XYZ file of N, CA and C in Angstrom:
471
model
N -27.927 4.116 9.853
C -27.374 4.770 8.672
C -27.131 6.237 8.984
N -26.026 6.773 8.497
C -25.678 8.167 8.757
C -26.633 9.096 8.029
N -26.907 10.240 8.659
C -27.761 11.246 8.045
C -26.998 11.934 6.920
N -27.671 12.139 5.795
C -27.049 12.800 4.650
C -27.800 14.090 4.342
N -28.062 14.871 5.406
C -28.856 16.081 5.249
C -28.144 17.196 4.500
N -26.816 17.193 4.499
C -26.130 18.263 3.766
C -24.854 17.744 3.121
N -24.339 18.535 2.191
C -23.182 18.120 1.404
C -21.950 17.900 2.269
N -21.806 18.639 3.371
C -20.613 18.454 4.204
C -20.611 17.065 4.841
N -21.801 16.513 5.146
C -21.865 15.149 5.663
C -21.305 14.168 4.629
N -21.678 14.332 3.376
C -21.151 13.473 2.319
C -19.636 13.624 2.203
N -19.178 14.857 2.278
C -17.738 15.107 2.200
C -16.985 14.433 3.338
N -17.535 14.522 4.537
C -16.897 13.877 5.689
C -16.907 12.362 5.547
N -18.023 11.807 5.102
C -18.097 10.360 4.891
C -17.095 9.914 3.829
N -17.044 10.656 2.741
C -16.105 10.313 1.666
C -14.667 10.388 2.166
N -14.355 11.467 2.880
C -12.998 11.640 3.394
C -12.646 10.506 4.362
N -13.572 10.133 5.233
C -13.326 9.037 6.159
C -13.102 7.716 5.446
N -13.894 7.444 4.412
C -13.727 6.216 3.640
C -12.372 6.212 2.933
N -11.994 7.361 2.390
C -10.704 7.455 1.711
C -9.557 7.232 2.693
N -9.655 7.838 3.868
C -8.614 7.629 4.889
C -8.502 6.154 5.228
N -9.637 5.468 5.312
C -9.612 4.041 5.586
C -8.878 3.261 4.514
N -9.063 3.652 3.274
C -8.414 2.969 2.161
C -6.906 3.209 2.151
N -6.491 4.420 2.458
C -5.059 4.721 2.374
C -4.328 4.654 3.709
N -5.043 4.268 4.767
C -4.478 4.247 6.124
C -3.145 3.509 6.182
N -3.042 2.407 5.525
C -1.822 1.602 5.615
C -0.920 1.745 4.386
N -1.130 2.781 3.593
C -0.378 2.903 2.330
C 1.123 2.976 2.567
N 1.581 3.752 3.527
C 3.015 3.832 3.814
C 3.534 2.466 4.252
N 2.718 1.746 5.026
C 3.109 0.405 5.456
C 3.184 -0.542 4.270
N 2.270 -0.396 3.318
C 2.285 -1.243 2.131
C 3.522 -0.987 1.274
N 4.004 0.255 1.273
C 5.182 0.600 0.471
C 6.487 0.202 1.150
N 6.464 -0.012 2.455
C 7.676 -0.293 3.224
C 8.484 -1.478 2.684
N 7.869 -2.586 2.307
C 8.680 -3.697 1.798
C 9.505 -3.336 0.555
N 9.045 -2.348 -0.185
C 9.767 -1.916 -1.384
C 10.689 -0.726 -1.095
N 10.730 -0.301 0.166
C 11.571 0.824 0.597
C 11.293 2.085 -0.216
N 9.986 2.352 -0.392
C 9.548 3.556 -1.092
C 8.715 4.407 -0.153
N 8.852 5.716 -0.286
C 7.985 6.635 0.435
C 6.760 6.913 -0.435
N 5.680 7.415 0.153
C 4.527 7.781 -0.675
C 4.882 8.807 -1.760
N 5.780 9.755 -1.463
C 6.180 10.748 -2.475
C 6.908 10.082 -3.638
N 7.786 9.137 -3.335
C 8.504 8.432 -4.393
C 7.531 7.614 -5.239
N 6.578 6.959 -4.581
C 5.573 6.181 -5.305
C 4.764 7.067 -6.235
N 4.326 8.211 -5.738
C 3.520 9.109 -6.576
C 4.296 9.545 -7.810
N 5.589 9.825 -7.641
C 6.405 10.245 -8.785
C 6.541 9.105 -9.797
N 6.828 7.912 -9.311
C 6.954 6.766 -10.208
C 5.629 6.483 -10.903
N 4.550 6.562 -10.151
C 3.222 6.334 -10.715
C 2.908 7.391 -11.787
N 3.298 8.627 -11.556
C 3.052 9.694 -12.524
C 3.802 9.424 -13.821
N 4.993 8.857 -13.715
C 5.760 8.523 -14.918
C 5.132 7.372 -15.693
N 4.568 6.418 -14.982
C 4.171 5.176 -15.629
C 2.680 4.982 -15.837
N 1.872 5.794 -15.218
C 0.430 5.631 -15.381
C -0.170 6.947 -15.820
N -0.814 6.919 -16.961
C -1.486 8.116 -17.474
C -2.954 8.034 -17.135
N -3.482 9.097 -16.588
C -4.926 9.172 -16.334
C -5.642 9.311 -17.670
N -6.898 8.853 -17.736
C -7.652 8.977 -18.986
C -7.801 10.425 -19.442
N -7.820 11.374 -18.505
C -8.010 12.778 -18.873
C -6.696 13.485 -19.174
N -5.561 12.774 -19.099
C -4.257 13.382 -19.332
C -3.857 13.178 -20.786
N -3.482 14.243 -21.483
C -3.093 14.072 -22.885
C -1.818 13.252 -23.004
N -1.649 12.643 -24.143
C -0.418 11.910 -24.410
C 0.759 12.870 -24.338
N 1.959 12.369 -24.011
C 3.100 13.265 -23.825
C 3.359 14.208 -24.977
N 3.261 13.749 -26.209
C 3.569 14.620 -27.336
C 2.587 15.773 -27.464
N 1.414 15.620 -26.882
C 0.397 16.665 -26.981
C 0.496 17.704 -25.869
N 1.309 17.415 -24.857
C 1.447 18.341 -23.739
C 2.474 19.398 -24.097
N 2.152 20.638 -23.823
C 3.056 21.742 -24.129
C 4.443 21.495 -23.551
N 5.454 21.658 -24.382
C 6.823 21.526 -23.919
C 7.325 20.095 -23.883
N 6.520 19.137 -24.312
C 6.956 17.757 -24.238
C 6.985 17.083 -25.604
N 7.003 17.839 -26.663
C 7.015 17.234 -27.988
C 8.223 16.328 -28.136
N 7.989 15.154 -28.718
C 9.083 14.238 -28.974
C 9.384 13.296 -27.830
N 8.745 13.403 -26.688
C 9.005 12.548 -25.548
C 8.339 11.198 -25.760
N 9.002 10.147 -25.314
C 8.373 8.827 -25.336
C 7.349 8.751 -24.225
N 6.454 7.780 -24.326
C 5.418 7.622 -23.314
C 6.050 7.446 -21.941
N 5.635 8.278 -20.992
C 6.140 8.198 -19.635
C 7.330 9.085 -19.370
N 8.072 9.473 -20.388
C 9.201 10.375 -20.193
C 8.656 11.769 -19.920
N 9.256 12.453 -18.959
C 8.722 13.748 -18.570
C 9.851 14.642 -18.060
N 9.734 15.907 -18.336
C 10.696 16.865 -17.803
C 10.431 17.058 -16.314
N 11.479 17.380 -15.589
C 11.380 17.538 -14.145
C 10.355 18.597 -13.763
N 10.350 19.715 -14.464
C 9.400 20.787 -14.134
C 7.958 20.333 -14.347
N 7.729 19.498 -15.371
C 6.388 18.986 -15.628
C 5.984 17.941 -14.589
N 6.948 17.153 -14.140
C 6.672 16.199 -13.073
C 6.280 16.941 -11.799
N 7.026 17.974 -11.466
C 6.715 18.775 -10.271
C 5.321 19.366 -10.381
N 4.982 19.857 -11.548
C 3.655 20.450 -11.768
C 2.553 19.407 -11.587
N 2.741 18.232 -12.143
C 1.720 17.177 -12.033
C 1.585 16.660 -10.605
N 2.702 16.689 -9.857
C 2.662 16.256 -8.457
C 2.225 17.387 -7.527
N 2.147 18.586 -8.092
C 1.800 19.786 -7.321
C 2.773 20.016 -6.177
N 4.075 19.919 -6.515
C 5.132 20.199 -5.550
C 6.140 21.138 -6.200
N 6.993 21.731 -5.384
C 8.021 22.632 -5.898
C 9.047 21.841 -6.709
N 9.604 22.458 -7.762
C 10.626 21.759 -8.551
C 11.789 21.239 -7.701
N 12.176 21.986 -6.665
C 13.263 21.541 -5.791
C 12.883 20.234 -5.094
N 11.638 20.128 -4.650
C 11.169 18.897 -4.010
C 11.138 17.745 -5.015
N 10.725 18.039 -6.236
C 10.704 17.012 -7.276
C 12.121 16.517 -7.565
N 13.080 17.435 -7.554
C 14.481 17.056 -7.764
C 14.929 16.067 -6.704
N 14.577 16.326 -5.444
C 14.950 15.430 -4.349
C 14.320 14.043 -4.537
N 13.053 14.009 -4.903
C 12.371 12.731 -5.093
C 13.002 11.968 -6.256
N 13.282 12.659 -7.354
C 13.899 12.006 -8.511
C 15.304 11.530 -8.149
N 16.047 12.311 -7.384
C 17.376 11.876 -6.934
C 17.276 10.563 -6.161
N 16.281 10.462 -5.276
C 16.088 9.251 -4.472
C 15.722 8.058 -5.359
N 14.824 8.284 -6.310
C 14.435 7.208 -7.225
C 15.605 6.790 -8.114
N 16.398 7.761 -8.521
C 17.564 7.467 -9.359
C 18.594 6.650 -8.565
N 18.790 6.995 -7.300
C 19.731 6.254 -6.447
C 19.291 4.798 -6.270
N 17.994 4.556 -6.348
C 17.451 3.199 -6.223
C 17.421 2.472 -7.562
N 17.821 3.143 -8.627
C 17.842 2.532 -9.952
C 16.479 2.427 -10.603
N 15.511 3.230 -10.136
C 14.142 3.140 -10.654
C 13.864 4.127 -11.782
N 14.633 5.203 -11.845
C 14.524 6.175 -12.932
C 15.930 6.597 -13.346
N 15.992 7.214 -14.501
C 17.259 7.809 -14.964
C 16.939 9.141 -15.622
N 17.955 9.947 -15.773
C 17.807 11.220 -16.472
C 18.437 11.069 -17.852
N 17.676 11.417 -18.878
C 18.153 11.364 -20.257
C 18.058 12.758 -20.860
N 18.941 13.067 -21.790
C 18.808 14.351 -22.483
C 17.524 14.381 -23.301
N 16.881 15.522 -23.327
C 15.669 15.698 -24.135
C 16.112 15.885 -25.583
N 15.669 15.023 -26.496
C 16.105 15.144 -27.889
C 15.607 16.412 -28.576
N 14.604 17.066 -28.002
C 14.054 18.264 -28.635
C 14.607 19.560 -28.034
N 15.322 19.441 -26.904
C 15.856 20.633 -26.245
C 17.075 20.217 -25.430
N 18.254 20.521 -25.945
C 19.471 20.034 -25.292
C 19.700 20.643 -23.910
N 18.949 21.695 -23.551
C 19.066 22.254 -22.204
C 18.229 21.487 -21.198
N 17.298 20.678 -21.682
C 16.345 19.990 -20.803
C 16.740 18.528 -20.592
N 16.238 17.981 -19.500
C 16.462 16.587 -19.150
C 15.114 15.911 -18.948
N 15.025 14.679 -19.417
C 13.812 13.890 -19.239
C 14.022 12.887 -18.110
N 12.986 12.668 -17.330
C 12.999 11.638 -16.308
C 12.346 10.408 -16.938
N 13.034 9.286 -16.901
C 12.600 8.074 -17.579
C 12.632 6.919 -16.576
N 11.569 6.149 -16.507
C 11.545 4.957 -15.656
C 12.442 3.885 -16.265
N 13.238 3.237 -15.430
C 14.081 2.127 -15.879
C 13.246 0.851 -15.907
N 13.813 -0.222 -16.438
C 13.116 -1.509 -16.420
C 12.826 -1.923 -14.978
N 13.783 -1.684 -14.076
C 13.558 -2.017 -12.657
C 12.400 -1.191 -12.098
N 12.305 0.064 -12.486
C 11.198 0.914 -12.051
C 9.869 0.418 -12.578
N 9.849 -0.031 -13.822
C 8.618 -0.558 -14.421
C 8.189 -1.847 -13.736
N 9.149 -2.712 -13.416
C 8.829 -3.966 -12.729
C 8.292 -3.690 -11.327
N 8.934 -2.773 -10.615
C 8.485 -2.426 -9.269
C 7.079 -1.831 -9.324
N 6.838 -0.966 -10.284
C 5.521 -0.358 -10.453
C 4.458 -1.445 -10.622
N 4.735 -2.435 -11.474
C 3.776 -3.513 -11.717
C 3.518 -4.313 -10.440
N 4.552 -4.582 -9.669
C 4.399 -5.331 -8.418
C 3.548 -4.569 -7.417
N 3.830 -3.290 -7.274
C 3.083 -2.478 -6.314
C 1.644 -2.304 -6.779
N 1.425 -2.122 -8.070
C 0.062 -1.992 -8.589
C -0.752 -3.249 -8.287
N -0.140 -4.416 -8.432
C -0.844 -5.666 -8.149
C -1.211 -5.736 -6.666
N -0.281 -5.374 -5.803
C -0.544 -5.355 -4.355
C -1.641 -4.353 -4.025
N -1.575 -3.197 -4.643
C -2.570 -2.154 -4.397
C -3.965 -2.607 -4.840
N -4.029 -3.262 -5.989
C -5.297 -3.780 -6.495
C -5.884 -4.802 -5.518
N -5.015 -5.699 -5.014
C -5.467 -6.713 -4.060
C -6.011 -6.063 -2.784
N -5.301 -5.075 -2.257
C -5.744 -4.395 -1.033
C -7.042 -3.640 -1.271
N -7.165 -3.048 -2.439
C -8.383 -2.321 -2.779
C -9.567 -3.282 -2.879
N -9.359 -4.419 -3.518
C -10.431 -5.412 -3.639
C -10.851 -5.902 -2.251
N -9.875 -6.102 -1.385
C -10.159 -6.534 -0.015
C -10.980 -5.478 0.726
N -10.600 -4.214 0.566
C -11.292 -3.111 1.238
C -12.744 -2.999 0.766
N -12.957 -3.058 -0.542
C -14.293 -2.885 -1.099
C -15.137 -4.153 -1.052
N -14.556 -5.271 -0.623
C -15.308 -6.526 -0.508
C -16.413 -6.425 0.539
N -16.348 -5.393 1.385
C -17.405 -5.161 2.378
C -18.720 -4.820 1.695
N -18.654 -4.356 0.456
C -19.839 -3.951 -0.303
C -20.297 -5.086 -1.211
N -21.572 -5.116 -1.476
C -22.084 -6.090 -2.441
C -21.606 -5.693 -3.840
N -21.704 -6.632 -4.771
C -21.315 -6.350 -6.161
C -22.132 -5.185 -6.721
N -23.419 -5.144 -6.397
C -24.277 -4.052 -6.884
C -23.838 -2.716 -6.286
N -23.496 -2.709 -4.995
C -23.042 -1.474 -4.355
C -21.710 -1.006 -4.941
N -20.808 -1.956 -5.223
C -19.515 -1.579 -5.828
C -19.741 -0.970 -7.206
N -20.643 -1.553 -7.979
C -20.944 -1.021 -9.309
C -21.545 0.378 -9.200
N -22.442 0.573 -8.258
C -23.058 1.887 -8.061
C -22.025 2.911 -7.591
N -21.156 2.510 -6.672
C -20.106 3.407 -6.195
C -19.181 3.792 -7.350
N -18.815 2.837 -8.173
C -17.956 3.131 -9.337
C -18.654 4.125 -10.265
N -19.932 3.925 -10.489
C -20.692 4.838 -11.348
C -20.688 6.248 -10.760
N -20.956 6.366 -9.476
C -21.016 7.671 -8.825
C -19.657 8.356 -8.822
N -18.605 7.604 -8.455
C -17.262 8.207 -8.409
C -16.785 8.619 -9.797
N -17.128 7.851 -10.806
C -16.784 8.219 -12.180
C -17.491 9.517 -12.566
N -18.755 9.629 -12.186
C -19.507 10.845 -12.482
C -18.886 12.060 -11.772
N -18.486 11.895 -10.521
C -17.857 13.002 -9.781
C -16.489 13.349 -10.376
N -15.722 12.352 -10.773
C -14.398 12.582 -11.352
C -14.504 13.321 -12.679
N -15.476 12.912 -13.499
C -15.600 13.485 -14.833
C -16.332 14.818 -14.782
């Protein structure tokens, strides 16, 4: 068993485990012809974290439907430059996975909206991701998985 004498050891172990989980992520996305950046953008549109306020409650997004987001807000949530977000949205739009709609609350703004094809693709990839995650964590006993979930939830919150 690895020594856990200091916090950096835990950080290294955690980072190594995470790398193991995401090692093949680009390969997993290849059948859908998506890059990790495109996936993150689509996921940001379609999956809300528990700690993320609903769209209408977020500053500057009043009146938006669930998942609809302004480009600048998408860039902020992805922690990338707006120009980079524009490129990613252009790529997703070319694939028919998102569209740009006028913002009903601000005619100068545009909302990024997932299309039905984008929603279907998201569901397919989420199912694949869940399966791969279950396979990865199957190395642990049920009790260890429950304990890990408890610990990671505590660290996240």
